[in-house]
Every structure is written in structure tokens, then in C-alpha cells.
GROMACS .gro file of C-alpha atoms in nm:
model
  178
    1MET     CA    1   2.057   1.572  -0.978
    2LYS     CA    2   1.703   1.713  -1.015
    3LYS     CA    3   1.596   1.438  -1.256
    4LYS     CA    4   1.740   1.168  -1.029
    5SER     CA    5   1.555   1.289  -0.718
    6LEU     CA    6   1.227   1.323  -0.906
    7LYS     CA    7   1.277   0.974  -1.053
    8VAL     CA    8   1.335   0.840  -0.702
    9LEU     CA    9   1.018   1.011  -0.578
   10LEU     CA   10   0.815   0.875  -0.866
   11CYS     CA   11   0.942   0.523  -0.806
   12SER     CA   12   0.866   0.546  -0.437
   13THR     CA   13   0.516   0.680  -0.501
   14LEU     CA   14   0.438   0.402  -0.744
   15LEU     CA   15   0.573   0.147  -0.500
   16ALA     CA   16   0.359   0.286  -0.219
   17MET     CA   17   0.047   0.275  -0.432
   18ALA     CA   18   0.119  -0.074  -0.561
   19LEU     CA   19   0.180  -0.210  -0.215
   20THR     CA   20  -0.134  -0.072  -0.062
   21VAL     CA   21  -0.365  -0.152  -0.350
   22SER     CA   22  -0.243  -0.506  -0.391
   23ALA     CA   23  -0.222  -0.580  -0.020
   24CYS     CA   24  -0.574  -0.458   0.045
   25GLY     CA   25  -0.713  -0.709  -0.200
   26GLU     CA   26  -0.782  -0.488  -0.501
   27LYS     CA   27  -0.825  -0.745  -0.775
   28ASP     CA   28  -0.980  -0.528  -1.048
   29ALA     CA   29  -0.676  -0.302  -1.101
   30GLY     CA   30  -0.557  -0.295  -1.460
   31LYS     CA   31  -0.883  -0.426  -1.608
   32ASP     CA   32  -1.109  -0.218  -1.825
   33SER     CA   33  -1.464  -0.146  -1.710
   34ALA     CA   34  -1.618  -0.402  -1.948
   35GLU     CA   35  -1.403  -0.682  -1.803
   36VAL     CA   36  -1.483  -0.577  -1.445
   37SER     CA   37  -1.855  -0.546  -1.523
   38SER     CA   38  -1.862  -0.887  -1.693
   39GLU     CA   39  -1.677  -1.050  -1.403
   40LYS     CA   40  -1.909  -0.889  -1.149
   41GLU     CA   41  -2.217  -1.014  -1.338
   42THR     CA   42  -2.071  -1.365  -1.350
   43GLN     CA   43  -1.984  -1.346  -0.982
   44GLN     CA   44  -2.336  -1.225  -0.899
   45GLU     CA   45  -2.488  -1.516  -1.092
   46GLN     CA   46  -2.266  -1.761  -0.904
   47GLU     CA   47  -2.363  -1.606  -0.571
   48GLU     CA   48  -2.733  -1.638  -0.658
   49LYS     CA   49  -2.683  -2.007  -0.742
   50GLU     CA   50  -2.498  -2.059  -0.414
   51VAL     CA   51  -2.782  -1.896  -0.219
   52GLU     CA   52  -3.032  -2.126  -0.389
   53LYS     CA   53  -2.811  -2.424  -0.307
   54GLU     CA   54  -2.771  -2.313   0.056
   55GLU     CA   55  -3.148  -2.284   0.095
   56SER     CA   56  -3.197  -2.641  -0.024
   57GLU     CA   57  -2.904  -2.807   0.158
   58PRO     CA   58  -2.788  -2.781   0.519
   59VAL     CA   59  -2.450  -2.609   0.555
   60LYS     CA   60  -2.174  -2.821   0.701
   61LEU     CA   61  -1.926  -2.648   0.929
   62GLU     CA   62  -1.627  -2.787   0.739
   63ASP     CA   63  -1.767  -2.639   0.415
   64ALA     CA   64  -1.775  -2.285   0.553
   65GLU     CA   65  -1.528  -2.036   0.407
   66PRO     CA   66  -1.283  -1.879   0.651
   67ILE     CA   67  -1.376  -1.533   0.771
   68THR     CA   68  -1.123  -1.274   0.673
   69GLU     CA   69  -1.052  -1.022   0.944
   70LYS     CA   70  -0.860  -0.700   0.963
   71PHE     CA   71  -0.508  -0.700   1.099
   72PRO     CA   72  -0.498  -0.583   1.463
   73ASP     CA   73  -0.229  -0.322   1.394
   74ILE     CA   74  -0.011  -0.184   1.120
   75LYS     CA   75   0.297  -0.379   1.232
   76SER     CA   76   0.108  -0.709   1.190
   77TYR     CA   77  -0.013  -0.591   0.850
   78VAL     CA   78   0.339  -0.507   0.731
   79GLU     CA   79   0.478  -0.835   0.866
   80SER     CA   80   0.203  -1.046   0.706
   81ASP     CA   81   0.295  -1.295   0.435
   82LEU     CA   82   0.072  -1.114   0.186
   83VAL     CA   83   0.247  -0.779   0.229
   84GLN     CA   84   0.593  -0.938   0.251
   85GLU     CA   85   0.535  -1.111  -0.085
   86GLN     CA   86   0.438  -0.778  -0.239
   87LEU     CA   87   0.738  -0.608  -0.082
   88ASP     CA   88   0.980  -0.867  -0.214
   89ALA     CA   89   0.845  -0.825  -0.566
   90GLN     CA   90   0.844  -0.445  -0.550
   91LEU     CA   91   1.182  -0.410  -0.383
   92SER     CA   92   1.347  -0.629  -0.643
   93SER     CA   93   1.219  -0.387  -0.908
   94LEU     CA   94   1.415  -0.102  -0.747
   95GLY     CA   95   1.733  -0.270  -0.869
   96ASP     CA   96   1.998  -0.010  -0.943
   97SER     CA   97   1.775   0.292  -0.878
   98GLY     CA   98   2.022   0.437  -0.630
   99MET     CA   99   1.805   0.381  -0.327
  100SER     CA  100   1.693   0.116  -0.084
  101MET     CA  101   1.365   0.097   0.097
  102GLU     CA  102   1.215  -0.028   0.420
  103VAL     CA  103   0.848  -0.054   0.504
  104LEU     CA  104   0.775  -0.046   0.876
  105GLY     CA  105   0.469  -0.050   1.096
  106GLU     CA  106   0.479   0.139   1.425
  107ASP     CA  107   0.173   0.228   1.631
  108ASN     CA  108  -0.074   0.380   1.383
  109LYS     CA  109   0.195   0.455   1.122
  110LEU     CA  110   0.287   0.286   0.797
  111ILE     CA  111   0.638   0.409   0.726
  112TYR     CA  112   0.804   0.412   0.387
  113ARG     CA  113   1.174   0.481   0.450
  114TYR     CA  114   1.389   0.545   0.144
  115THR     CA  115   1.766   0.564   0.178
  116MET     CA  116   1.931   0.739  -0.113
  117ASP     CA  117   2.271   0.593  -0.195
  118GLY     CA  118   2.547   0.837  -0.285
  119ILE     CA  119   2.338   1.144  -0.204
  120VAL     CA  120   2.401   1.394   0.074
  121LYS     CA  121   2.133   1.623   0.210
  122THR     CA  122   2.130   1.975   0.067
  123ASP     CA  123   1.879   2.256   0.098
  124ALA     CA  124   1.814   2.240  -0.277
  125LEU     CA  125   1.741   1.866  -0.262
  126THR     CA  126   1.509   1.912   0.035
  127GLU     CA  127   1.315   2.185  -0.148
  128GLN     CA  128   1.296   1.973  -0.461
  129LEU     CA  129   1.166   1.668  -0.274
  130GLN     CA  130   0.921   1.883  -0.077
  131SER     CA  131   0.778   2.027  -0.396
  132ALA     CA  132   0.742   1.683  -0.551
  133MET     CA  133   0.590   1.540  -0.231
  134ASP     CA  134   0.334   1.820  -0.220
  135GLY     CA  135   0.219   1.705  -0.562
  136GLN     CA  136   0.179   1.347  -0.433
  137ALA     CA  137  -0.006   1.432  -0.112
  138ASP     CA  138  -0.340   1.297  -0.236
  139THR     CA  139  -0.180   0.965  -0.327
  140PHE     CA  140  -0.046   0.913   0.024
  141LYS     CA  141  -0.373   1.030   0.181
  142ASN     CA  142  -0.549   0.764  -0.026
  143VAL     CA  143  -0.301   0.507   0.100
  144ALA     CA  144  -0.385   0.612   0.458
  145SER     CA  145  -0.758   0.581   0.382
  146SER     CA  146  -0.717   0.236   0.232
  147LEU     CA  147  -0.536   0.117   0.544
  148LYS     CA  148  -0.866   0.143   0.730
  149LEU     CA  149  -0.992  -0.146   0.516
  150ALA     CA  150  -0.709  -0.375   0.622
  151VAL     CA  151  -0.615  -0.269   0.975
  152GLU     CA  152  -0.799  -0.212   1.303
  153VAL     CA  153  -0.655   0.137   1.348
  154GLU     CA  154  -0.878   0.442   1.376
  155ASN     CA  155  -0.642   0.709   1.246
  156PRO     CA  156  -0.380   0.551   1.021
  157VAL     CA  157  -0.089   0.768   0.916
  158VAL     CA  158   0.143   0.718   0.620
  159VAL     CA  159   0.494   0.847   0.682
  160VAL     CA  160   0.736   0.897   0.395
  161GLU     CA  161   1.099   0.949   0.487
  162TYR     CA  162   1.397   1.018   0.265
  163ILE     CA  163   1.735   0.951   0.422
  164ASP     CA  164   2.072   1.046   0.274
  165MET     CA  165   2.375   0.818   0.257
  166ASN     CA  166   2.492   0.942   0.600
  167GLY     CA  167   2.164   0.854   0.772
  168GLU     CA  168   2.043   1.215   0.793
  169VAL     CA  169   1.676   1.277   0.722
  170ILE     CA  170   1.639   1.476   0.402
  171LEU     CA  171   1.262   1.497   0.426
  172SER     CA  172   0.989   1.339   0.633
  173ALA     CA  173   0.618   1.391   0.577
  174GLU     CA  174   0.304   1.246   0.735
  175TYR     CA  175  -0.026   1.189   0.557
  176THR     CA  176  -0.360   1.114   0.718
  177THR     CA  177  -0.715   1.069   0.601
  178GLU     CA  178  -0.915   1.386   0.587
   0.00000   0.00000   0.00000
């Protein structure tokens, strides 16, 4: 039982990190520093050439790149095509893990709700999950911080909820930026 609940927590933590990092546009994840440095130098050279070109040619309105803006709220962020694509990919990887997951946006909260199939709330399970969650607090605080880059919300909160098979909350925790 202990290994299963810790495995579930680990999977959920990895899913939370993957969702936030990928949805916020992090494109350097998984590359070594030499690759990132090389790409940044190449990108800088291209930008310098574009500036030179812009100075010599008038800019046409139809040639302008679209301006990317932050989502107005967390619900819009969660419901966006970008996040939904990431969710579909991540949720399919849960497979037969013994849990299902929902990601919701309400007010200033990004909610990760995990329902654990075939598990009933016990004091021992709650303590176990609490201990494991305490060890992951920084991860979820970082997720809350990264939300500021994607959403027009001043004080984003990440909520992690574990629900047993009967719909009873096993554990719920909130994480904010510090």
C-alpha cells in the first residue's frame, strides 16, 4: 500500500511539472547547456539580421508576428488548446496506474484532482501522502510561480487533491508563491 501511494504521488508530481513547464512555453527542457547555448547564439544572430533587415525595409502590417498575451484567468489557461493537448498526452500515460486525474481552473486556483481507484481513506494513508507532499512542496510552489508567466492572476494557487474511491478527500493542499 505504501509503495502504491508514493508511486501515485510521484506520478502526479511529474505530471504537474510536465504540464506547467510545457504549457508555459519552456522549449529548452531536456537539452544540455551546450545545445541551449548554441541555439541561443544562432537565435541571437538571426535576430540581429532581422533588425538590420527591418532598418532597411518598411514593415508591412501583414508581416507582423502575432503578439502573444497572457490568459485572462486560470480557467481559460486550463481550457486552452495548448494545455488540453498536453493534458491528453499526460493523462494517457497514467494508463493503469490506479488513478484518474482532472485539471481544473477556478478563480486564482489551478487544481490537480487525483481520484484513487480501489483505495479508501485511512489515517495511515493520509499521513503517508502528507509526508510525501511535504517533500514536494517546492515543486508545487514553482508551478504556482510559473503560472504568473502565463496567466493574468496576481496570486496564483496550486491545489493538489487526492480523492478516494468513495469521493472522500484523502488530502488537499494549497501552494502559493512565496
